Coordinates of C-alpha atoms and ligand atoms in Angstrom, one line a residue:
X1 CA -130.6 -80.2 94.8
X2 CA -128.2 -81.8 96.8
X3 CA -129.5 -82.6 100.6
X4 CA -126.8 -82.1 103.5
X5 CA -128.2 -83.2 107.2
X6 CA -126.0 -82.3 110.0
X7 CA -126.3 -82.6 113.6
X8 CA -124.4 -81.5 117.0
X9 CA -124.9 -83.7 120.1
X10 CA -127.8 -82.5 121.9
X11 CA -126.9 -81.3 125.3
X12 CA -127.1 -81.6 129.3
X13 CA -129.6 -79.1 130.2
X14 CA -127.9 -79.7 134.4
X15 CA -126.1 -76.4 133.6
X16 CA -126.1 -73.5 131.4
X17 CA -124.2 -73.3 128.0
X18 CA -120.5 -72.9 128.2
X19 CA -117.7 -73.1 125.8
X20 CA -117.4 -76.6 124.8
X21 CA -120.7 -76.8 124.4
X22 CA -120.4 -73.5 121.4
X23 CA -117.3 -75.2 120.4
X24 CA -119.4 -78.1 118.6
X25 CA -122.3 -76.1 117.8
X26 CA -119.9 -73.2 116.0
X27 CA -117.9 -76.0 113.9
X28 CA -121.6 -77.3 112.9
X29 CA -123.0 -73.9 112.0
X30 CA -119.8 -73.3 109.9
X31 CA -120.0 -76.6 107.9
X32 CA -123.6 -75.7 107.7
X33 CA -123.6 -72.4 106.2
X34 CA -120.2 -73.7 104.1
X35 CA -122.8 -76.3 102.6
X36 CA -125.1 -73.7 102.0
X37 CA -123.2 -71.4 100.3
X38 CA -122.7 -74.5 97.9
X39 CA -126.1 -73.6 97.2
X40 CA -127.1 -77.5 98.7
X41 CA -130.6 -77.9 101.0
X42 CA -128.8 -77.9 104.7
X43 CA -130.9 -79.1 107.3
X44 CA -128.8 -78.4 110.6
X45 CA -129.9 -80.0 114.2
X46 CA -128.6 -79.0 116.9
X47 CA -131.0 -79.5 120.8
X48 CA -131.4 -80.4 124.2
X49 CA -131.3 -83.3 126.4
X50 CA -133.9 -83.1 129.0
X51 CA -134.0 -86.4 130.5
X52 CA -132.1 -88.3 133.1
X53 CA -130.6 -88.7 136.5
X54 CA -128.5 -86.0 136.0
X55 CA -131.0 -83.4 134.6
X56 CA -133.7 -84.5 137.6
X57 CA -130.7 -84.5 140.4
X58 CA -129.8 -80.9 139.4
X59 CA -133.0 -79.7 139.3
X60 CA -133.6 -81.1 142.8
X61 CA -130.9 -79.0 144.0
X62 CA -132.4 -75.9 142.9
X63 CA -136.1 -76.7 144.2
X64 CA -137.7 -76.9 140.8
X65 CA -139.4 -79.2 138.9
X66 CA -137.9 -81.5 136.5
X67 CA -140.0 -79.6 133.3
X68 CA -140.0 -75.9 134.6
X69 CA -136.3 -76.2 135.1
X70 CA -135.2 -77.9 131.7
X71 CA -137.9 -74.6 130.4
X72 CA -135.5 -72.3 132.1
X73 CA -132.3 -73.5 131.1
X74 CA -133.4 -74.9 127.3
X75 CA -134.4 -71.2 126.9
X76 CA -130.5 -70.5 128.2
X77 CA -128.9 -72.6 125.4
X78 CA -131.3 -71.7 122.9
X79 CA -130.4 -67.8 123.3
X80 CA -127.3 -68.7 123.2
X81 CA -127.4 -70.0 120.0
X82 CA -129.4 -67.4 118.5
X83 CA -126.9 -64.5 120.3
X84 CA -124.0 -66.7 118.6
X85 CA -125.5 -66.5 115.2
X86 CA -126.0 -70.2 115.1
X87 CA -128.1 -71.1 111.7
X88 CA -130.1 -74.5 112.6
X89 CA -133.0 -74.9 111.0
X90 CA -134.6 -76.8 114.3
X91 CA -133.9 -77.1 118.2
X92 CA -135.2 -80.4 119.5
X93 CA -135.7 -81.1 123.2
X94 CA -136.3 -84.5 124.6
X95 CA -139.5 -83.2 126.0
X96 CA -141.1 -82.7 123.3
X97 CA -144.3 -84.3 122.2
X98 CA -143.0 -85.2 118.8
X99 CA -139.8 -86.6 120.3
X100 CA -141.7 -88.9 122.8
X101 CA -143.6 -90.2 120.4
X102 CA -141.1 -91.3 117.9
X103 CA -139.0 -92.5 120.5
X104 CA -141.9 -94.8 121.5
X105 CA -142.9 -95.6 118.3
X106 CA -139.4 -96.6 117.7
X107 CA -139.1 -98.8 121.2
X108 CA -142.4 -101.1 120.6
X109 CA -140.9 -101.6 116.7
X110 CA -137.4 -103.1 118.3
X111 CA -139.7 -105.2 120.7
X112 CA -141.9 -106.6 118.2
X113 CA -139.2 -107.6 116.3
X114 CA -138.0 -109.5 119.0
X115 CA -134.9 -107.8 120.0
X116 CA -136.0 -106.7 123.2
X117 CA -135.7 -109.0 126.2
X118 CA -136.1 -109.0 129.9
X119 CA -133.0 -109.0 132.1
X120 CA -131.3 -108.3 135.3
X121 CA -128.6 -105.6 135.2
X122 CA -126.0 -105.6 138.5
X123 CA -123.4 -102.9 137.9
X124 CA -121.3 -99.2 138.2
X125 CA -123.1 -96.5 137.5
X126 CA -121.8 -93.3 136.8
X127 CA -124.4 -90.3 136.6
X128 CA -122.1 -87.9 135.5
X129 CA -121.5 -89.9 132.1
X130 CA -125.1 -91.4 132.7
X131 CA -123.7 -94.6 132.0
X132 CA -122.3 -97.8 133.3
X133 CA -118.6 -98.2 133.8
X134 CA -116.5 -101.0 134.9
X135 CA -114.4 -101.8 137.0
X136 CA -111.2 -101.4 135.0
X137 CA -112.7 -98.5 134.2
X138 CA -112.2 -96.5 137.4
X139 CA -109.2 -94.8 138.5
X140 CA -108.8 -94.7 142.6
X141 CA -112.3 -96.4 143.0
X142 CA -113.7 -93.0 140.4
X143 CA -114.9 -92.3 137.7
X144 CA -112.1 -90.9 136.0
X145 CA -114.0 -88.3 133.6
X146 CA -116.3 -87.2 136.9
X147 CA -114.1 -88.0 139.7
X148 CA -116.7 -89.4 141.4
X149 CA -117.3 -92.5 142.8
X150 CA -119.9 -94.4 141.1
X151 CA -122.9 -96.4 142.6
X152 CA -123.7 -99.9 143.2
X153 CA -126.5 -100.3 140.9
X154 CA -129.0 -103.6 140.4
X155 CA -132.0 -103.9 138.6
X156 CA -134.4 -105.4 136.2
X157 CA -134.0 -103.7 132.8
X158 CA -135.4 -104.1 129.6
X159 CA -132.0 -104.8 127.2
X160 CA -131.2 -104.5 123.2
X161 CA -129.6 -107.5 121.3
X162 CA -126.5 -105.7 120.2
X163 CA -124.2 -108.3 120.0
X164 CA -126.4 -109.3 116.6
X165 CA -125.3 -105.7 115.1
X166 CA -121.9 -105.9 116.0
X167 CA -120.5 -107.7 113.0
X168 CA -122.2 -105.8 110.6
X169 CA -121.4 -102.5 112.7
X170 CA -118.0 -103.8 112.6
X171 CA -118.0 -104.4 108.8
X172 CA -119.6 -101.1 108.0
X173 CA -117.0 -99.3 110.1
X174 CA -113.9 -101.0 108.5
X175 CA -115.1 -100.1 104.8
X176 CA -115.9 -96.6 105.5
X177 CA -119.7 -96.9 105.2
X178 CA -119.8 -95.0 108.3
X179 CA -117.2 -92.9 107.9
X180 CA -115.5 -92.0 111.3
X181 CA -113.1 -89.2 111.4
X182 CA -110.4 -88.1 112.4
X183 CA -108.7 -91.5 111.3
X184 CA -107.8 -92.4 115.1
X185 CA -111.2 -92.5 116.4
X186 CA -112.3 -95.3 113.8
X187 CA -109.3 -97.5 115.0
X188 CA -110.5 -97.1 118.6
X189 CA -114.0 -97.9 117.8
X190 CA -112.7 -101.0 116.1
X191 CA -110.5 -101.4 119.3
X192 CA -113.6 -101.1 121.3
X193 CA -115.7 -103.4 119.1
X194 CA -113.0 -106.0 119.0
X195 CA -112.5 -105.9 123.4
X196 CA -116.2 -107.3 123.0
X197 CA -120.0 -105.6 124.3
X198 CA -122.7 -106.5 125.9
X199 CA -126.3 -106.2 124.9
X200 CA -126.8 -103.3 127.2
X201 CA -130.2 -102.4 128.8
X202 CA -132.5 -99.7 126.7
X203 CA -134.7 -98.9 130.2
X204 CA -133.9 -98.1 133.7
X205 CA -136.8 -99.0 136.8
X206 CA -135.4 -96.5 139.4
X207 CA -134.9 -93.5 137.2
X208 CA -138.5 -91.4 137.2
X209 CA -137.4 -88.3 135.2
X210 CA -137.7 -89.7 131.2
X211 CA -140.2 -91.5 128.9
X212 CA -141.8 -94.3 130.1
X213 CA -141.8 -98.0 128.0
X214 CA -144.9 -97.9 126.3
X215 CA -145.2 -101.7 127.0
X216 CA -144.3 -101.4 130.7
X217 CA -144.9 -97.9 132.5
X218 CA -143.1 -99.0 135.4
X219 CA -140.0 -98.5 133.4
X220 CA -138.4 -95.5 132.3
X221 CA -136.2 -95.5 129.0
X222 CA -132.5 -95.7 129.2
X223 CA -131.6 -91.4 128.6
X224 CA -128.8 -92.7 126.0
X225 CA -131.6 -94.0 123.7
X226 CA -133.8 -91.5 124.2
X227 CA -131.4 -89.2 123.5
X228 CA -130.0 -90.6 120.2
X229 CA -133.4 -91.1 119.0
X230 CA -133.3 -87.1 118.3
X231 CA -131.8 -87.1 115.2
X232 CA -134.7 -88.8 113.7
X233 CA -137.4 -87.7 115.4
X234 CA -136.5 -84.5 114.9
X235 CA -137.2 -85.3 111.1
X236 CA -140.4 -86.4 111.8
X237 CA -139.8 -90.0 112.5
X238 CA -142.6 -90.3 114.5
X239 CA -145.3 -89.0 112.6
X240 CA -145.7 -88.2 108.5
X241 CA -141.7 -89.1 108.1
X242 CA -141.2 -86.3 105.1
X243 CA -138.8 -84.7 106.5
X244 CA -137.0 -88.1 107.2
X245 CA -137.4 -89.7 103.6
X246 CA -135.3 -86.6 102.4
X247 CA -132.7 -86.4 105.2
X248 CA -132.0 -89.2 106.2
X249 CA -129.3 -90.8 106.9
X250 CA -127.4 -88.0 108.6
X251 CA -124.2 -86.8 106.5
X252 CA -122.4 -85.5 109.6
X253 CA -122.5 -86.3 112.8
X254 CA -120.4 -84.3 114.8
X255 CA -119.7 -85.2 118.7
X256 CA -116.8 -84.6 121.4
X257 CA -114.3 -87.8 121.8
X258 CA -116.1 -88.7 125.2
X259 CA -119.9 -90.0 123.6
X260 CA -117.8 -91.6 120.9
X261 CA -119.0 -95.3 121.9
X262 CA -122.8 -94.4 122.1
X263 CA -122.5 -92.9 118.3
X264 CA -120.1 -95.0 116.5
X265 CA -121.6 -98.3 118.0
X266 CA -124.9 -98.2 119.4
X267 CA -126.7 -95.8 117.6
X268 CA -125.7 -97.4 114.3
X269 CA -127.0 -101.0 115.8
X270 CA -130.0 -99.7 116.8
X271 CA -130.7 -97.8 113.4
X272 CA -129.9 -101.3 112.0
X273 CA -132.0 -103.5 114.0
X274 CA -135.2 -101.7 112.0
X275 CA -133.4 -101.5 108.5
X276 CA -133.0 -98.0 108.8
X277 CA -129.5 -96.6 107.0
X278 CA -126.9 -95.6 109.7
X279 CA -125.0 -92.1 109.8
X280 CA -122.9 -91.5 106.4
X281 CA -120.6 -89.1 108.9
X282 CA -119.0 -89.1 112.2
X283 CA -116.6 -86.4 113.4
X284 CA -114.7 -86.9 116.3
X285 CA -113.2 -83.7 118.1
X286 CA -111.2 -82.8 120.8
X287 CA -112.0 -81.4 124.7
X288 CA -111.1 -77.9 125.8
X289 CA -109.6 -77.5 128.8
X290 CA -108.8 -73.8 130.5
X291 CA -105.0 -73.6 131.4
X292 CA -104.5 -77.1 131.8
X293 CA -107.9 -77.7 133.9
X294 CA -110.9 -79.6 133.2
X295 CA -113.9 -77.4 132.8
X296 CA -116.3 -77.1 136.2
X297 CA -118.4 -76.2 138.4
X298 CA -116.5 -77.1 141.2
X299 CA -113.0 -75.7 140.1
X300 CA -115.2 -72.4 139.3
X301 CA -113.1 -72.2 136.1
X302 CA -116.0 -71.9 133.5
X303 CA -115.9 -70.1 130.6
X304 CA -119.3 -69.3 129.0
X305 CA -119.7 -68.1 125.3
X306 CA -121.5 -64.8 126.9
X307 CA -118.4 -63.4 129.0
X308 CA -116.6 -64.1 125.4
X309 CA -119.2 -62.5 123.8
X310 CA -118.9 -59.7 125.7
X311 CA -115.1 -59.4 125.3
X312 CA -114.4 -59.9 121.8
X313 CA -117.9 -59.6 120.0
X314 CA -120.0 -62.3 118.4
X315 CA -117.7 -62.9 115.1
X316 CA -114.6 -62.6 117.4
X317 CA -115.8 -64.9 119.6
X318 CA -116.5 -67.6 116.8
X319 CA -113.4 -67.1 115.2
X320 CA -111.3 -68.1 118.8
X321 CA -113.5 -71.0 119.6
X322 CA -112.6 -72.3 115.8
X323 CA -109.2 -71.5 115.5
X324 CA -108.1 -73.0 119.0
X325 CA -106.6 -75.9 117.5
X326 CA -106.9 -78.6 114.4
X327 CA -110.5 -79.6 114.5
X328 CA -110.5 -82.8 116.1
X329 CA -107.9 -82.2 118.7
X330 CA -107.7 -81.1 122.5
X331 CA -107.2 -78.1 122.7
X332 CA -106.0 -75.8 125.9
X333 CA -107.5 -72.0 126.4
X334 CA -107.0 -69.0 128.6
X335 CA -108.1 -65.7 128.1
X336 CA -104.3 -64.4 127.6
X337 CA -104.4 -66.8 124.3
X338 CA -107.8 -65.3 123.5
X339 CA -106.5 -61.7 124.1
X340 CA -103.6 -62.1 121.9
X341 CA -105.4 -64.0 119.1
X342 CA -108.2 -61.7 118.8
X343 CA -105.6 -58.2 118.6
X344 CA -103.5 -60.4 116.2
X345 CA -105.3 -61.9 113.4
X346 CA -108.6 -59.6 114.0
X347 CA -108.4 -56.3 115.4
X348 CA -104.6 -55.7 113.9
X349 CA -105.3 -58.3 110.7
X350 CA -108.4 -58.0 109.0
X351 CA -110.2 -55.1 110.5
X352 CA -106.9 -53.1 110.0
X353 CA -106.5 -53.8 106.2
X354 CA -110.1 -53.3 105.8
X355 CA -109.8 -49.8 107.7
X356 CA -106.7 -49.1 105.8
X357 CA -107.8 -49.7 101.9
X358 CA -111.4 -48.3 102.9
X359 CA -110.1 -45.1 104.1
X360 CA -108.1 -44.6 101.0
X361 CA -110.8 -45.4 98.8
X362 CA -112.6 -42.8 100.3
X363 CA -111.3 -40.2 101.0
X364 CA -109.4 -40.1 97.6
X365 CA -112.2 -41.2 95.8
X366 CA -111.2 -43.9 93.7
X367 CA -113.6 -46.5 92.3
X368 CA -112.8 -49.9 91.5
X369 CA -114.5 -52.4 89.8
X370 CA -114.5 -55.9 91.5
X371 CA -116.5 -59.0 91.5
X372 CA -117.5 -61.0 94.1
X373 CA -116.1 -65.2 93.2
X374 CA -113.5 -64.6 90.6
X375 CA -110.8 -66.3 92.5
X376 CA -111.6 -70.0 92.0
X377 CA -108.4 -71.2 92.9
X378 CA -108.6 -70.0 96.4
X379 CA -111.9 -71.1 96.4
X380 CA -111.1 -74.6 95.3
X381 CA -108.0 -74.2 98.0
X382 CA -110.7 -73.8 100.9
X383 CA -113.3 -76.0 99.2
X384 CA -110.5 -79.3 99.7
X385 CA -109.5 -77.7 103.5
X386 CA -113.4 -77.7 104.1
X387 CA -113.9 -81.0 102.9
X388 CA -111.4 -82.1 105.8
X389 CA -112.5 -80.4 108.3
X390 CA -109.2 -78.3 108.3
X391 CA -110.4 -75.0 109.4
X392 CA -107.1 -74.0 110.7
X393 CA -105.8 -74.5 107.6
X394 CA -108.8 -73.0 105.6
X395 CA -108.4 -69.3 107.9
X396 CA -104.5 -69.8 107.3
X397 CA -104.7 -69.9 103.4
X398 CA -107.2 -67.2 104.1
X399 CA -104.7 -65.1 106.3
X400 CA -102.1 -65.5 103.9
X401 CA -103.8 -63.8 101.5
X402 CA -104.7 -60.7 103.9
X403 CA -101.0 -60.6 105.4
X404 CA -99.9 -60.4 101.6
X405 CA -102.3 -57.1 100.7
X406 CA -101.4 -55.5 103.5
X407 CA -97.6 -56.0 102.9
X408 CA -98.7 -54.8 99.2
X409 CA -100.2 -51.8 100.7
X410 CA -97.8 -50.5 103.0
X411 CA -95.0 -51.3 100.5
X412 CA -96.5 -50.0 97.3
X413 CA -97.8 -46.4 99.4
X414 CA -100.8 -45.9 96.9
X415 CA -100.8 -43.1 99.0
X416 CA -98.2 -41.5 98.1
X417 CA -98.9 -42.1 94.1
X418 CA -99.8 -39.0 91.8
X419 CA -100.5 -41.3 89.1
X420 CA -104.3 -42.0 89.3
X421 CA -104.3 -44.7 87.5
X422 CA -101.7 -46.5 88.8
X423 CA -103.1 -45.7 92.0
X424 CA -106.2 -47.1 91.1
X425 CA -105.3 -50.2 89.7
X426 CA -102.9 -51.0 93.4
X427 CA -105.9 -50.1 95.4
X428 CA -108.3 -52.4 93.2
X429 CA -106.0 -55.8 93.1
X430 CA -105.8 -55.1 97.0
X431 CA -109.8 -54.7 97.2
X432 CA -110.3 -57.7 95.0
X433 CA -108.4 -59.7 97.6
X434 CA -109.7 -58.7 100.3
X435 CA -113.4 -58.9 98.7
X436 CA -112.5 -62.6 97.8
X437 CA -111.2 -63.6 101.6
X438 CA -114.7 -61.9 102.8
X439 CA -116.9 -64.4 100.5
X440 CA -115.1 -67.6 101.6
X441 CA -114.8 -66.0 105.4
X442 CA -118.8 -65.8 105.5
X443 CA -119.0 -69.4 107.4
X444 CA -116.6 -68.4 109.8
X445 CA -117.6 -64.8 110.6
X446 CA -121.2 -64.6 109.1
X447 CA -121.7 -60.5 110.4
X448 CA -118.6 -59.1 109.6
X449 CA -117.4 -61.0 106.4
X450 CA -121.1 -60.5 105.5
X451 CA -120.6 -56.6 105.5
X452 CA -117.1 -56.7 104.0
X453 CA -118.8 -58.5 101.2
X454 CA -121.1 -55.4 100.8
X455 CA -119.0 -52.7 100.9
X456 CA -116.4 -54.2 98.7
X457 CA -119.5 -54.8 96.1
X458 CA -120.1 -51.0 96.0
X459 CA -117.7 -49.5 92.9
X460 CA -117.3 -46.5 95.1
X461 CA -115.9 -47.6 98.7
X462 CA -116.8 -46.1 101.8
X463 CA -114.9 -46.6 105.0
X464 CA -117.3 -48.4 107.7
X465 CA -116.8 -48.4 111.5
X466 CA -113.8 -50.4 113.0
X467 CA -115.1 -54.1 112.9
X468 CA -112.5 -55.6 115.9
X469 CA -112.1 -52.6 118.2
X470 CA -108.3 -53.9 119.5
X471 CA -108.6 -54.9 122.9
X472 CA -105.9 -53.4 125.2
Ligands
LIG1 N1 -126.4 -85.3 126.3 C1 -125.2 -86.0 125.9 C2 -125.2 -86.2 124.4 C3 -126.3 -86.9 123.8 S1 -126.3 -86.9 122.0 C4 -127.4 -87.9 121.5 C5 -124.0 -85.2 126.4 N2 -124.2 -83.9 126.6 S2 -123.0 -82.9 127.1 O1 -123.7 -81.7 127.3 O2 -122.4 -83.5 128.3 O3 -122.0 -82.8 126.0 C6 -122.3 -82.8 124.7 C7 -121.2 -82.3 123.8 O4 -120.8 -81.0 124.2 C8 -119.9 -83.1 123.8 O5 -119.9 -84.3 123.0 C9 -119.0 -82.1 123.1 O6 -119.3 -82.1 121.8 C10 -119.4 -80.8 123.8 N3 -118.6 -80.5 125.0 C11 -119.0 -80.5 126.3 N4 -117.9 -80.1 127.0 C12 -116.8 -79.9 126.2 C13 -115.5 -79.5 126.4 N5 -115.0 -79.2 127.6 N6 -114.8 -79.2 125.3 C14 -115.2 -79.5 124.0 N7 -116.5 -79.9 123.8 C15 -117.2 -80.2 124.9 O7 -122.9 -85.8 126.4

């Protein structure tokens, strides 16, 4: 059996879940489940990030300890997930017992190697991006992701000989070995790998809320490398490895364009600096902003996937995050856009047409006699859009098809046929459509196409309850 591995960044847990956040893990969980429906072993990741400045600052703020208050909000994001229909096999958090100790395991390995050395770091620091920027980097004397100004940092750090990878990295990039997608993202890693890195330090000595260096307690590990580490330990790395041997390397990757540098170029060094294979995958995608803002606190614009949720239903909800835009791009959203989207293509689209030919079925009687995967062109259509990442155009070919039956219907007027069997036979090619769009739609919409699926299988049809409710 073929083995597909596929993770989603793990994230922040300074705030509660909001959009972009269900954005990636949505696009994950549909790959996944599209992998799975090709009958291949999917092992889906998907966590938290516990550690860090950031984590500790905002759990300051709020009176609470570090650990109880990544508890609380952990909880938040894995709800989330579960309330979203999310299918990951495992949830890692960075405070984890089985995380710390890979992470360690994986620390002292580097060092005995002798790619670990002593240093003094003097620089920027941003703990928004919990990272160090430069000074070309700034934009008014800020950061220019977090607007804030970043602070004067200087001390003695533990740092990683990168500048040994980088060739290879380089090499490995250029040749497709780690594939990074879309195609513009690979030429700005090259960019950034050509403008020249610096080792860069793996531990910081002021930061207390993390995992300490287990050669040096006095020192807490960089978050960035505790964080990356997840996709591995999270297989076990640290302990009998089984898990690991059978899926590792990662086939996909997926991460927002901002954390690109961290996963294109220094988790494949570090991966390499123990022999260990680097990601097969990388996909790149877009930010959302909300009418033309940045996402934030501070603005007060957040959107979080439960006020969605609430609105348009879990399927409904998962189909607007995914069909914002071409998967890899920014994309703006408002809830006008949402509104419109959500009455057009579901309540008035597919839930109509299923209401329509359901109904008719019913109430006249009629059975047809349809099988679930006998369109393998439009399967093989999706299959090549899914291999791209092209949901858009996957859902478009998809629509097409339902736009088409319904013109059928309303133009043909089984309705108004005496003729049984041509009734019959109108009815059935428009059920076999719409029974074939359900099967490939299951990724997307797991509930609803998932219930199509069923009453479409049944040779006498029954009408169901309205799956989008139109939304005035
Ligand atoms: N903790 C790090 C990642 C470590 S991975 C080893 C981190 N966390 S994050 O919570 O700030 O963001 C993680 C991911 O969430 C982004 O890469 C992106 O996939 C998603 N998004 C967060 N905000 C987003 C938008 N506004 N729009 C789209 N996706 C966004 O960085």
């Amino acid at each position: 059996m073929k083995k597909f591995y596929i993770t989603t960044p793990i994230y922040y847990v300074n705030d509660k879940p909001h959009i972009g956040h269900a954005y990636t893990t949505i696009a994950a969980d549909v790959i996944a489940r599209y992998h799975k429906l090709k009958e291949e072993e999917v092992f889906f990741l998907t966590g938290v990030d516990e550690h860090g400045t950031k984590v500790a600052e905002s759990a300051k703020k709020q009176d609470r300890n570090p650990q109880e208050f990544c508890n609380r909000i952990s909880q938040r994001f894995k709800d989330t997930w579960e309330r979203l229909n999310i299918s990951n096999n495992d949830f890692i958090r960075t405070t984890d017992e089985r995380h710390i100790k890979g992470v360690e395991k994986f620390l002292k390995e580097l060092r005995r190697r002798g790619l670990i050395y002593k240093g003094e770091y003097r620089g920027l620091y941003c703990t928004g991006c919990e990272k160090f920027i430069t000074e070309k980097e700034l934009v008014n004397g800020e950061c220019p992701i977090h607007q804030k100004r970043p602070e004067v940092v200087s001390e003695k750090n533990y740092f990683f000989k990168l500048s040994k990878y980088l060739d290879k990295v380089q090499k490995l990039i250029q040749n497709d070995e780690i594939e990074i997608l879309p195609k513009e993202r690979k030429n700005e890693t090259l960019g950034l790998i050509k403008q020249g890195l610096e080792d860069f330090s793996i531990s910081r000595e002021k930061v207390k809320w993390g995992i300490k260096l287990p050669w040096d307690k006095k020192q807490t590990v960089y978050v960035w490398v505790d964080a990356l580490l997840n996709y591995i330990t999270a297989l076990d790395y640290g302990n009998d490895q089984k898990k690991f041997r059978r899926f590792w390397p990662a086939d996909l990757q997926l991460l927002g364009k901002d954390i690109l540098k961290f996963h294109a170029i220094y988790w494949p060094a570090l991966l390499l600096a123990l022999n260990i294979k680097p990601p097969k995958k990388l996909f790149v995608h877009g930010y959302f902003t909300i009418s033309g803002q940045k996402m934030s606190k501070s603005l007060g614009n957040i959107i979080t996937p439960e006020e969605m949720i609430e609105k348009f239903g879990v399927d409904g909800t998962r189909y607007l995050l995914i069909s914002t835009t071409t998967f890899g791009q920014d994309a703006d959203v408002c809830w006008e856009w949402f509104k419109e989207k959500y009455n057009a293509d579901l309540a008035n689209g597919i839930g109509n047409l299923v209401a329509r030919v359901s109904n008719i079925l019913e109430k006249d009687n009629i059975e047809v006699n349809i099988t679930v995967g006998s369109d393998k062109g439009l399967k093989n259509k999706i299959d090549k859009k899914m291999q791209q990442y092209r949901f858009d155009e996957a859902l478009e070919i998809l629509w097409q098809v339902l736009r088409k039956s319904d013109k059928s219907l309303s133009n043909k007027k089984p309705w108004e046929l005496d003729d049984v069997e041509k009734k019959r036979k109108v009815l059935e090619h428009i059920s076999q459509n719409v029974l074939n769009v359900a099967e490939l739609l299951q990724p997307f919409l797991p509930e609803t196409a998932g219930k199509i699926v069923k009453q479409f299988s049944k040779k006498q049809v029954k009408k169901g309850k309205a799956l989008f409710p139109r939304i005035k």
